Short mmCIF file of C-alpha atoms and ligand atoms in Angstrom, two decimals:
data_model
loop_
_atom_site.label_atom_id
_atom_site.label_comp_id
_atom_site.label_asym_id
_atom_site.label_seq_id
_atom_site.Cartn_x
_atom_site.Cartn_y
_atom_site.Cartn_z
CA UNK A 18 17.04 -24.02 16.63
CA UNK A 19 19.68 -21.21 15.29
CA UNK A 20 22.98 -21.28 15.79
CA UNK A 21 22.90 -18.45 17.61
CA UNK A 22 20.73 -19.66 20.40
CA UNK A 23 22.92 -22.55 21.11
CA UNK A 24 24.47 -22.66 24.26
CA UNK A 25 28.51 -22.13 23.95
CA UNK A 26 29.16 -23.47 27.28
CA UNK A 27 31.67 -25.72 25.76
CA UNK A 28 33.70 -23.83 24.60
CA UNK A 29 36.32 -21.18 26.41
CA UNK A 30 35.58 -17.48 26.50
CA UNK A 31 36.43 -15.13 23.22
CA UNK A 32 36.90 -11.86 22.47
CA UNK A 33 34.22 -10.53 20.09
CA UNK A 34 34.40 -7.12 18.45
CA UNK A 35 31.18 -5.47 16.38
CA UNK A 36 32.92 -2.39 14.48
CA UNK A 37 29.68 -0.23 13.45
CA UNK A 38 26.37 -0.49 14.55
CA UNK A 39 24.67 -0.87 10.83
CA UNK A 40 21.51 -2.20 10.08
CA UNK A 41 23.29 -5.26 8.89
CA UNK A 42 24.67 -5.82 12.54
CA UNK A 43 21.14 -5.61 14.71
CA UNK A 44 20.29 -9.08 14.60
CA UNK A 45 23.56 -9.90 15.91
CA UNK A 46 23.30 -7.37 18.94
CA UNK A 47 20.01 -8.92 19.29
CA UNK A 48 21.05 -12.40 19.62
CA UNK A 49 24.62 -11.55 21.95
CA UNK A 50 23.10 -12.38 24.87
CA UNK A 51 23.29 -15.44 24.42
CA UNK A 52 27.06 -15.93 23.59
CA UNK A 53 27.87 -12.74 26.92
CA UNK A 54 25.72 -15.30 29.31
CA UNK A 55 28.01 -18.16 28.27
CA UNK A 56 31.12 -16.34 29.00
CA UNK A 57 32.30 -14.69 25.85
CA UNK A 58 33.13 -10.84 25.93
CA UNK A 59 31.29 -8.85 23.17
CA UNK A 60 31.98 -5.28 22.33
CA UNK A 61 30.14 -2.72 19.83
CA UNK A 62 32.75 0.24 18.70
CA UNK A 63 29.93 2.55 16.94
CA UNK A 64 30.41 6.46 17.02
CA UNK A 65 27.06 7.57 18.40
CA UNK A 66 24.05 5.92 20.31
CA UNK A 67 21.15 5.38 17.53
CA UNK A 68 21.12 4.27 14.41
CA UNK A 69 18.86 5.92 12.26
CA UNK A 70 16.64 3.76 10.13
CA UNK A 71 17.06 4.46 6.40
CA UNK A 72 13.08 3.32 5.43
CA UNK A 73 11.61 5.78 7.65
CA UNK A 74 14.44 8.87 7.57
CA UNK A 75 12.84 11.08 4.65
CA UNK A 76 9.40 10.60 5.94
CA UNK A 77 10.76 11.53 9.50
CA UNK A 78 11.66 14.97 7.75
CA UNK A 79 8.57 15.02 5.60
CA UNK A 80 6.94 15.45 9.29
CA UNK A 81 5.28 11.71 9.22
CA UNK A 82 7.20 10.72 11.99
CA UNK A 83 8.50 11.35 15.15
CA UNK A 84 13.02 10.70 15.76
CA UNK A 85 12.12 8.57 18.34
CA UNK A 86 9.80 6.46 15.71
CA UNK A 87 12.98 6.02 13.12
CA UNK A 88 15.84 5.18 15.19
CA UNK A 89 17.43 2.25 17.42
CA UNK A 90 19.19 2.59 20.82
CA UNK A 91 22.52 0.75 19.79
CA UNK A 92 23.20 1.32 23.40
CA UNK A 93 19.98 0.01 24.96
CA UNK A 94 20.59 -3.18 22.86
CA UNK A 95 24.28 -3.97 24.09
CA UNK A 96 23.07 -3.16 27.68
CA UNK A 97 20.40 -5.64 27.32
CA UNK A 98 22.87 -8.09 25.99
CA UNK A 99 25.96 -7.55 28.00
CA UNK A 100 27.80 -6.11 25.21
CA UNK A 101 30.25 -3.30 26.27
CA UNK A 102 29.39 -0.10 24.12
CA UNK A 103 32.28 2.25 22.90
CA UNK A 104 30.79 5.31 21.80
CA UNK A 105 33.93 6.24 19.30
CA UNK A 106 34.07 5.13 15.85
CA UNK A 107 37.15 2.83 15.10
CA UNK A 108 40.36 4.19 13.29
CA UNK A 109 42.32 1.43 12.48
CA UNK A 110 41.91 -2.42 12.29
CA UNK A 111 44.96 -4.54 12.52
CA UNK A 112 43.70 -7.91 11.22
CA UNK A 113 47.06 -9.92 11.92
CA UNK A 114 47.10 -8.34 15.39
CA UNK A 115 43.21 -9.23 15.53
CA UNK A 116 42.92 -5.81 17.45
CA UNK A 117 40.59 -2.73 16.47
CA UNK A 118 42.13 0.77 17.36
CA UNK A 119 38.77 3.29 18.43
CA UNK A 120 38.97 5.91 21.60
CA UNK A 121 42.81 5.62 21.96
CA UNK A 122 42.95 2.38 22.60
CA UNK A 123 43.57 -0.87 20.97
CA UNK A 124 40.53 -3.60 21.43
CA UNK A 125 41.50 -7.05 20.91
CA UNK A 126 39.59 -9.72 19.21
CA UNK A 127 39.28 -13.48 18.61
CA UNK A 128 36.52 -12.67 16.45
CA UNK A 129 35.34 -9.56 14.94
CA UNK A 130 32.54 -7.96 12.30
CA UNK A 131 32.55 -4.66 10.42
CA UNK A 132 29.13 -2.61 9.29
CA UNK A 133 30.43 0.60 9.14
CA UNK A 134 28.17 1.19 6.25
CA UNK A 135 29.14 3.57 3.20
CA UNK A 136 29.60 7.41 2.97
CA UNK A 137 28.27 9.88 -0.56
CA UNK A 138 31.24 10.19 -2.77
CA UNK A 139 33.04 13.47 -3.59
CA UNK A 140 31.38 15.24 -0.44
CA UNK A 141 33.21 18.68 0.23
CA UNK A 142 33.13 19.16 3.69
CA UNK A 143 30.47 21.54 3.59
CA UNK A 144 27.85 19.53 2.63
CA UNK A 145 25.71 17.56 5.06
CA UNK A 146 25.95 13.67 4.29
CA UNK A 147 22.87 11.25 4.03
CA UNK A 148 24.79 8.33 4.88
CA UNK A 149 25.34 7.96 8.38
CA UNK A 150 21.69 9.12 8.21
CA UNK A 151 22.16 10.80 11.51
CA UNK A 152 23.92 13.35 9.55
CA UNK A 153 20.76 15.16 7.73
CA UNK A 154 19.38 15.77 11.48
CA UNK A 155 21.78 18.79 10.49
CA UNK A 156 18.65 19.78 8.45
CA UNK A 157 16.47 19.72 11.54
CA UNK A 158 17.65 23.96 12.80
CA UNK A 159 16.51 24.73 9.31
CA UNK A 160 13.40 23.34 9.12
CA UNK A 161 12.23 24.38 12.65
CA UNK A 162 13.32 27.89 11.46
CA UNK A 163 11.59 28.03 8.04
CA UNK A 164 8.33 26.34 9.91
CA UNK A 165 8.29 28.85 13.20
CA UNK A 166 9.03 32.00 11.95
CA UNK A 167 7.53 33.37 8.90
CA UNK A 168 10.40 35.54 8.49
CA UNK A 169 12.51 32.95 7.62
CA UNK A 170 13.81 32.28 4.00
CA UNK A 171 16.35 29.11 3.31
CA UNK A 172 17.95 27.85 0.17
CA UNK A 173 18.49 23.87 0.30
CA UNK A 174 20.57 22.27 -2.34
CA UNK A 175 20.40 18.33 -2.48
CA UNK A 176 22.88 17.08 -4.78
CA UNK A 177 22.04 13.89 -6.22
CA UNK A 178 18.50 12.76 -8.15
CA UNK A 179 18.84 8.96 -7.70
CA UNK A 180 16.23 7.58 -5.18
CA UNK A 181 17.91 9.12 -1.66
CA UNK A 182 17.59 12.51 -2.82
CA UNK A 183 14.58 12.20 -4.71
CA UNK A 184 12.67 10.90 -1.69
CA UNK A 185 13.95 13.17 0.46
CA UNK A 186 13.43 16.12 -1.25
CA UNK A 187 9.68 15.01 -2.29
CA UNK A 188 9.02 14.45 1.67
CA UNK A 189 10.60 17.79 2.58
CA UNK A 190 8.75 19.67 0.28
CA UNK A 191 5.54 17.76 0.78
CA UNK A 192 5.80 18.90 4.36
CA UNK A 193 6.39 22.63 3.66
CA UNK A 194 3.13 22.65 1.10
CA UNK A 195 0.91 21.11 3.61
CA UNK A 196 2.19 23.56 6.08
CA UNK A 197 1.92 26.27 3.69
CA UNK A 198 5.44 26.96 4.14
CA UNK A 199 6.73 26.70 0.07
CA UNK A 200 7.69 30.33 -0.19
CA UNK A 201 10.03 30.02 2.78
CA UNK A 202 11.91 26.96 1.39
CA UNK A 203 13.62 27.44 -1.72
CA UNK A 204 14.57 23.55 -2.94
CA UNK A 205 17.25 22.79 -5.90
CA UNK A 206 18.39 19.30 -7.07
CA UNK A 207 21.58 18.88 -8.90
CA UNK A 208 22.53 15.72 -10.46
CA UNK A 209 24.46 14.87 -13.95
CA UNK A 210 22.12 12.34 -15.50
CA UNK A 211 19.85 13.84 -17.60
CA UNK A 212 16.76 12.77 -15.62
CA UNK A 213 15.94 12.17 -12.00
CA UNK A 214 16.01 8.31 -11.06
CA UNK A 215 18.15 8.02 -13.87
CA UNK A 216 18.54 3.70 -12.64
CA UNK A 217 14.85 3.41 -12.89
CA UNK A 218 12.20 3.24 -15.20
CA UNK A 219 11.73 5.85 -17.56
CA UNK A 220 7.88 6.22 -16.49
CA UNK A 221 8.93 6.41 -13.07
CA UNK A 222 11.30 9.29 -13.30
CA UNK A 223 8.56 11.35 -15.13
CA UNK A 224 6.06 10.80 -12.40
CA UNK A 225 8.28 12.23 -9.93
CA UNK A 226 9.87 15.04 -12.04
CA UNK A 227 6.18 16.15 -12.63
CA UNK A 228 5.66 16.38 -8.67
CA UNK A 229 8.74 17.68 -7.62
CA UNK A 230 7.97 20.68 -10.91
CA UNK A 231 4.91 20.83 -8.97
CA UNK A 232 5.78 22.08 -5.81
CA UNK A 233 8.52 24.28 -7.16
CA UNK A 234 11.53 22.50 -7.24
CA UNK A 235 13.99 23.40 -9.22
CA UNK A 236 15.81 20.72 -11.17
CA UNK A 237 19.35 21.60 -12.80
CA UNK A 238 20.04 18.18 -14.37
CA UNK A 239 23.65 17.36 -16.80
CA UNK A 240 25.54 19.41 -13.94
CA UNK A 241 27.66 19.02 -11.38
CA UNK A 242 28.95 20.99 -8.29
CA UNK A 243 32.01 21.86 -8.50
CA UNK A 244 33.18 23.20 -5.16
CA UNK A 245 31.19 24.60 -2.56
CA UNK A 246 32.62 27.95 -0.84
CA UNK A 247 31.62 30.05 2.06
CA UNK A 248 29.79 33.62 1.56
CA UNK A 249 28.44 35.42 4.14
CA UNK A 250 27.00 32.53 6.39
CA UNK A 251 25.69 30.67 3.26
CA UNK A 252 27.75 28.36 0.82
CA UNK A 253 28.12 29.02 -2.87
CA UNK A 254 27.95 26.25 -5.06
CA UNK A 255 29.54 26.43 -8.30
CA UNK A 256 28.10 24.37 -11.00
CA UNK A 257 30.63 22.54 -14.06
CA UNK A 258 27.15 23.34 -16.55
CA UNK A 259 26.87 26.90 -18.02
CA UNK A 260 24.27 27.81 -15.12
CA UNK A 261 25.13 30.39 -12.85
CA UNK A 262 26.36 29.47 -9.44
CA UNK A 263 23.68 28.98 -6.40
CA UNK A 264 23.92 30.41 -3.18
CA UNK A 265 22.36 28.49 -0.52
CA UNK A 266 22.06 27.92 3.01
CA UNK A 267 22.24 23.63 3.06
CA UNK A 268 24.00 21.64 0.97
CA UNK A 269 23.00 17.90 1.65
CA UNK A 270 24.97 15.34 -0.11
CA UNK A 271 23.29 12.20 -2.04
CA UNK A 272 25.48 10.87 -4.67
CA UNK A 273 25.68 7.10 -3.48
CA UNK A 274 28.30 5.10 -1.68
CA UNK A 275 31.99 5.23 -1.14
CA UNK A 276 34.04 3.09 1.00
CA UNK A 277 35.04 4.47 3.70
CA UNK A 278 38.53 5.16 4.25
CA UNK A 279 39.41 2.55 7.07
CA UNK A 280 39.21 -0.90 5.26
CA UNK A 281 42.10 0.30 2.58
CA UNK A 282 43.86 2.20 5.11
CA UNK A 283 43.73 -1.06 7.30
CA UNK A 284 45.29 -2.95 4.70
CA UNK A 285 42.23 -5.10 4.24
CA UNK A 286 41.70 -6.77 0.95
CA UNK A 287 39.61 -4.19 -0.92
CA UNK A 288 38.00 -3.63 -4.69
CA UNK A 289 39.83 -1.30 -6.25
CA UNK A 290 37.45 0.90 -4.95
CA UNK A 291 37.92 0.16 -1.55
CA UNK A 292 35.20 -1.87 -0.38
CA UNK A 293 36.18 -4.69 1.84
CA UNK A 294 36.35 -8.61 -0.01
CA UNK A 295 34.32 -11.25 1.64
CA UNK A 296 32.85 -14.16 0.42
CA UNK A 297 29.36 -16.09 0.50
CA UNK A 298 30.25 -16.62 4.50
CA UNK A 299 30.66 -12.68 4.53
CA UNK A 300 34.39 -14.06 5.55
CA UNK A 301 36.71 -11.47 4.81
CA UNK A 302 39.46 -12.85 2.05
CA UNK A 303 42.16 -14.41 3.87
CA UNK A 304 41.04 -13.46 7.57
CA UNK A 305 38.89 -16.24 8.69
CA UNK A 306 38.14 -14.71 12.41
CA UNK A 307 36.85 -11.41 10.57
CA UNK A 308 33.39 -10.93 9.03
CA UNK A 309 31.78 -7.98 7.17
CA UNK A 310 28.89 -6.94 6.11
CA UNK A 311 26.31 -4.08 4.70
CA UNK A 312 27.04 -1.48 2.67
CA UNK A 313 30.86 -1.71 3.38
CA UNK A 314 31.71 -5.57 2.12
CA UNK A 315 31.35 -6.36 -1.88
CA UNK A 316 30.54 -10.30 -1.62
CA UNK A 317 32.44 -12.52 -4.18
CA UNK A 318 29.88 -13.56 -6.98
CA UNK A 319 27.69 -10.79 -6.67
CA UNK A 320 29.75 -7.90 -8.13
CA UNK A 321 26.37 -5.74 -9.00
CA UNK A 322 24.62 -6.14 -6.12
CA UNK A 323 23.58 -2.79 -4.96
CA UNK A 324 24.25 -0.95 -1.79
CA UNK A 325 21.01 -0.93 -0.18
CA UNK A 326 19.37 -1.40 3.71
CA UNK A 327 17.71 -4.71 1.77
CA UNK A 328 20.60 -6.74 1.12
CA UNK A 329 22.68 -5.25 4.50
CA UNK A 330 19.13 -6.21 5.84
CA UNK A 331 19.45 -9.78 4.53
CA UNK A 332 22.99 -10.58 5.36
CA UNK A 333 22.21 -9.44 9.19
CA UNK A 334 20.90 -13.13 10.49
CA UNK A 335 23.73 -14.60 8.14
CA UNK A 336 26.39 -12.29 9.96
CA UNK A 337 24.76 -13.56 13.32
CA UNK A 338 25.08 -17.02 12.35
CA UNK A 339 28.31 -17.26 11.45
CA UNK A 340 29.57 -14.57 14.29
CA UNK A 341 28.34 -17.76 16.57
CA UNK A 342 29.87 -20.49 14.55
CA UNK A 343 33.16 -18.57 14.98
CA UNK A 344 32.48 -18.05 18.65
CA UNK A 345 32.53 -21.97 18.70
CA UNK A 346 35.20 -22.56 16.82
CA UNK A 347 33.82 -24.78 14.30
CA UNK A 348 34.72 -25.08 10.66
CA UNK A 349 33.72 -23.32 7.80
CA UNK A 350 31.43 -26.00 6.46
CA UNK A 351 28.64 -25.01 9.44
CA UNK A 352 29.07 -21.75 8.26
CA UNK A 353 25.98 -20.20 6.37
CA UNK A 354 25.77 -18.63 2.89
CA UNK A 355 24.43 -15.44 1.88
CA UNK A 356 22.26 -15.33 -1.39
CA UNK A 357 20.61 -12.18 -1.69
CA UNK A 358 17.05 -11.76 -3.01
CA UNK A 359 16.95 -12.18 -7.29
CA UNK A 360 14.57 -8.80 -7.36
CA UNK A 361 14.64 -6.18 -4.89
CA UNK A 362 11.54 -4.10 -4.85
CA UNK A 363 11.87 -0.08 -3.61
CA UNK A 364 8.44 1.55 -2.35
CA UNK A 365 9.61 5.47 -2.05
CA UNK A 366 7.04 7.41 -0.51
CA UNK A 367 6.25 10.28 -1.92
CA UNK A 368 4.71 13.03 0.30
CA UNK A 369 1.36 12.11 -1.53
CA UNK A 370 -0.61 9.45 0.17
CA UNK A 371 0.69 7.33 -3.15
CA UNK A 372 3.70 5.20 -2.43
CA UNK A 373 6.26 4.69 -5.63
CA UNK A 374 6.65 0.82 -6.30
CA UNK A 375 9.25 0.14 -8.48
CA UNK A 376 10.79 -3.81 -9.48
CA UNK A 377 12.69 -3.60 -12.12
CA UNK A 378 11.32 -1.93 -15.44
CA UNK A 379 7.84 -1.61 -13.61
CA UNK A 380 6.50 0.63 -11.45
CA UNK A 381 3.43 1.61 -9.93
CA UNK A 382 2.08 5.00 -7.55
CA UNK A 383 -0.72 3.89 -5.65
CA UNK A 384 -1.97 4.34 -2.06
CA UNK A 385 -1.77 0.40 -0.86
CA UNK A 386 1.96 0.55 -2.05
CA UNK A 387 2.25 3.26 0.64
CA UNK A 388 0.26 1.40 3.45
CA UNK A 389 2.41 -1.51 2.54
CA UNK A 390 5.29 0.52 2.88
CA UNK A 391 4.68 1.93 6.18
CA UNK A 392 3.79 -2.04 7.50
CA UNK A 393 7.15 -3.33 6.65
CA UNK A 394 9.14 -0.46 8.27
CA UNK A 395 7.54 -0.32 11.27
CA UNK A 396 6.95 -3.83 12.01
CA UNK A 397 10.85 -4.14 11.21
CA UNK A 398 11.97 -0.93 13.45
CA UNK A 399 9.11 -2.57 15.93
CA UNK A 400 11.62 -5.83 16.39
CA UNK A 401 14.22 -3.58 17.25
CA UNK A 402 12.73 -0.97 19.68
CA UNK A 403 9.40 -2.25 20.66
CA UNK A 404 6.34 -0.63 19.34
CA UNK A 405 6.12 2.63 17.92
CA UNK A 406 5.57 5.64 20.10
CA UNK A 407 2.81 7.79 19.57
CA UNK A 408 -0.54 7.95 17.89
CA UNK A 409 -0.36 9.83 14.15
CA UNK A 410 -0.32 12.93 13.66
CA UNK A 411 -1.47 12.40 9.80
CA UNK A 412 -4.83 10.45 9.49
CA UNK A 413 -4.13 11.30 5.74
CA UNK A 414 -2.08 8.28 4.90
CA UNK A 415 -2.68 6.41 8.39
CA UNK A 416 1.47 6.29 8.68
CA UNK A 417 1.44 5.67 12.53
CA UNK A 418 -1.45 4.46 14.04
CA UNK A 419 -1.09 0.98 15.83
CA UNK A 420 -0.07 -1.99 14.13
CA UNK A 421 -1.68 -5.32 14.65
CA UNK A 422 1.09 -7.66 15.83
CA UNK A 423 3.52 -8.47 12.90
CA UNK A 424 3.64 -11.97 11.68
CA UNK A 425 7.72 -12.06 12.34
CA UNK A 426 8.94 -15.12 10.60
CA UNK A 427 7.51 -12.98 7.54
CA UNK A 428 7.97 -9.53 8.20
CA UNK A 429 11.12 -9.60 10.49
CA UNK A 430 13.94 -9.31 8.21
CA UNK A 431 11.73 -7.59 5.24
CA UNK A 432 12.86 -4.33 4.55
CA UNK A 433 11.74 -1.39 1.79
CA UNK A 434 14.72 -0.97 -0.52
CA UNK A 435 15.66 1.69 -2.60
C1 FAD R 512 17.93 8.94 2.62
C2 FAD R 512 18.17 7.47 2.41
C3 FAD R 512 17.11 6.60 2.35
C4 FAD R 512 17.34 5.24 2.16
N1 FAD R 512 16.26 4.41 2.08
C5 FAD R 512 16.46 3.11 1.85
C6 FAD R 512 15.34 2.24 1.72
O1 FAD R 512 14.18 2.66 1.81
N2 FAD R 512 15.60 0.94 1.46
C7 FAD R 512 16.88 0.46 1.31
O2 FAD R 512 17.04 -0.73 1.04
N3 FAD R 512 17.95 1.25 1.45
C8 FAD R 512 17.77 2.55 1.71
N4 FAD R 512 18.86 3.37 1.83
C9 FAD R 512 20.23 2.78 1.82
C10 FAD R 512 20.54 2.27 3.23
O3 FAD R 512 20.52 3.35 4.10
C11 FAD R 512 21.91 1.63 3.34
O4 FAD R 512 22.11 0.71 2.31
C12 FAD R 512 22.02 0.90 4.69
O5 FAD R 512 21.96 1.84 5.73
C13 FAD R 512 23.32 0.13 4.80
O6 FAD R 512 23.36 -0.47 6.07
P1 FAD R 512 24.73 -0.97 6.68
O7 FAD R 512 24.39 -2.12 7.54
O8 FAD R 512 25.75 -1.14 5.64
O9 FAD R 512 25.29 0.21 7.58
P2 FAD R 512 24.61 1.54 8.08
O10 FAD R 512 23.21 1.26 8.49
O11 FAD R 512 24.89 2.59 7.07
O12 FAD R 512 25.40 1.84 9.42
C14 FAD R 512 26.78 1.96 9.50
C15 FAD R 512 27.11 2.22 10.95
O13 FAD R 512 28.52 2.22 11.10
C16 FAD R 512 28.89 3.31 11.89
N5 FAD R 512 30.26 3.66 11.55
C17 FAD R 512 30.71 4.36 10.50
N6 FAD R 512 32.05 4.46 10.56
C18 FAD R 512 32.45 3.78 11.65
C19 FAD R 512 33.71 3.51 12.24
N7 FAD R 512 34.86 3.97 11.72
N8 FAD R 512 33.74 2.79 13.37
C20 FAD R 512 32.61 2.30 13.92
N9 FAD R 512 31.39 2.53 13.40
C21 FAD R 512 31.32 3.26 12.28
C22 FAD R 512 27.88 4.39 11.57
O14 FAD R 512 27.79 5.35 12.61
C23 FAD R 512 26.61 3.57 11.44
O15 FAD R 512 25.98 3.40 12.68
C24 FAD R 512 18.67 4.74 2.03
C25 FAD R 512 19.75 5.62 2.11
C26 FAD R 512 19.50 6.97 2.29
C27 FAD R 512 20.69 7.89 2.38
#
């Protein structure tokens, strides 16, 4: 039996705070039920109602699927379990108080978890972010525009080649060929390595550089973007190389993960570049009652490990765990260990009915890899919002049509990782 289906009858009510709805933090709301039917007060503080899943987002925008399809009703899940939702995000943590500040008022806590995820660094304000992925729904005015009305021209700058931006902009322009829309949507990349996917295999990069070259994308690698200004409705962006500034209409923002600002501004022990401390319990140094987790926490041993859904994926069922240990009051040696997986695979799709594999230095474009792909997202997202809508719209690579029932001790907690 997990912990988390024990019954806590024993023990007297607590407090329980969830800061950020993350993908790390679903299998938690999932299993609160059980801990708000024995008594215990649970609250989510998330800024928004959905969380958008990151596996299916650029194929969402490639036109593959539906928003319903790619995100989660945070607020469903907590109404299902009991678990009071405030729809703020939270501005300040006071871990010796054991009280979270969010929508003007202080929430107190006898235990609490953070999955507030990660935001792209250096983002001017101008520029739409892809992490909270509910940000590039910004995109969706544009696209409608450029796909309705034939008059329509746009300009879209994504800044950043590593696997977020190369995904999306492969999907996005995939979308506009097949709807014979490439004229309409001008697409630029801007990164400083001197190749797209500059963390993956050599062979890899080439493939996509040759497809993105092949539906027009322009590629200004070794440069950065300065600043981005306003002109005339649009945005100039003004590039450190020698080439000459752009002047575009959407600037979205891929260059990786910061912290964000409330774990150092909350005093919390942080790396020196502000992600939050925990160790293998995903116990935050020194704070025993407060647990984090996701793209926000840097885990003691595991300095490298990337930011990706996978591992935030991963430590969800460990954050649940331990959440419930805590609710019980018992001592640290019930409490279980996170060890992430040795080799995380990434499948990117592509916009081609070929999905990118990539483990390490190998890599591999081939249509199962994309069928594959599309079986672990949706049985995951399936766990979490019940089936997938609608039949597909694009027999080409089969993307939505029904599942057979996912075999969930294997498939629950899988995930696609970049
Ligand atoms: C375009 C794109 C595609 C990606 N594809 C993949 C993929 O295929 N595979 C993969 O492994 N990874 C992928 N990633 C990375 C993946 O999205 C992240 O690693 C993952 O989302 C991290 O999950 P998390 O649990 O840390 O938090 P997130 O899922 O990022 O969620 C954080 C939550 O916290 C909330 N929040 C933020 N601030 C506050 C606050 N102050 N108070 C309360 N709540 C707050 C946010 O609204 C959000 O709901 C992709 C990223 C991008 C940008």
């Amino acid at each position: 039996m997990k912990t988390s289906d024990r019954s806590t009858t024993s023990t007297p009510p607590k407090r329980a705070v969830l800061v950020g709805g993350g993908h790390a933090m679903l299998p938690t709301l999932q299993a609160a039920h059980h801990w708000t039917d024995a008594g215990h007060e649970v609250t989510l503080i998330n800024p928004g109602r959905f969380l958008y899943y990151s596996g299916m987002v650029p194929e969402y925008l490639g036109g593959v699927y539906r928003e319903p399809d790619v995100r989660i009703d945070l607020q469903a899940l907590c109404t299902a379990a009991g678990v009071r939702f405030v729809d703020a995000p939270a501005t300040a943590l006071d871990a010796a108080g054991k009280r979270v500040r969010a929508d003007a008022q202080w929430h107190a806590y006898d235990v609490a978890a953070l999955d507030v995820g990660a935001t792209p660094p250096g983002r001017p304000a101008a520029a739409i972010p892809t992490k909270p992925l509910h940000g590039l729904k910004a995109l969706d005015a544009s696209l409608r525009a450029v796909l309705h009305d034939p008059h329509v021209r746009r300009h879209l700058l994504i800044v950043g080649a590593g696997a977020a931006g190369v995904e999306l902009s492969l999907n996005l322009s995939a979308r506009l060929h097949r709807a014979g829309k490439a004229s309409q949507l001008k697409l630029t990349i801007v990164d400083q390595a001197d190749r797209v996917l500059p963390r993956f295999p050599v062979g890899a990069s080439r493939y996509v550089k040759r497809l993105l070259l092949q539906r027009g994308v322009r590629l200004h690698l070794e440069a950065e973007v300065d600043a981005l200004t306003p002109e005339n409705g649009a945005v100039r962006a003004v590039l450190s190389s020698d080439a000459p500034d752009l002047v575009v209409d959407d600037v979205v923002w891929a260059t990786g993960a910061a912290a964000p600002a409330l774990l150092r501004d909350s005093g919390l022990p942080c790396t020196n570049d502000g992600f939050v401390h925990v160790d293998e319990h995903l116990q935050v140094d020194g704070h025993p009652s407060l647990f984090a987790a996701g793209d926000c926490a840097k885990v003691d041993g595991y300095a490298d490990l990337a930011r990706i859904g996978v591992h935030a994926v991963k430590q969800g069922p460990v954050l649940r765990d331990n959440i419930a240990q805590a609710l019980h009051s018992r001592t640290d040696s019930a409490l279980r260990k996170f060890k992430p997986y040795t080799i995380a695979p990434l499948i990117l799709s592509t916009g081609t009915p070929h999905g990118l594999w990539i483990a390490g230095p190998l890599w591999l474009a081939a249509t199962p890899m994309l069928r594959l792909k599309h079986y672990i997202d949706r049985s995951w997202i399936q766990s979490y919002q019940g089936p997938v809508h609608a039949p597909s719209r694009h027999d080409l690579w089969d993307a939505r049509a029904p599942l057979p029932k996912p075999p969930f001790s294997v498939v629950k907690d899988a995930y696609t990782t970049l």
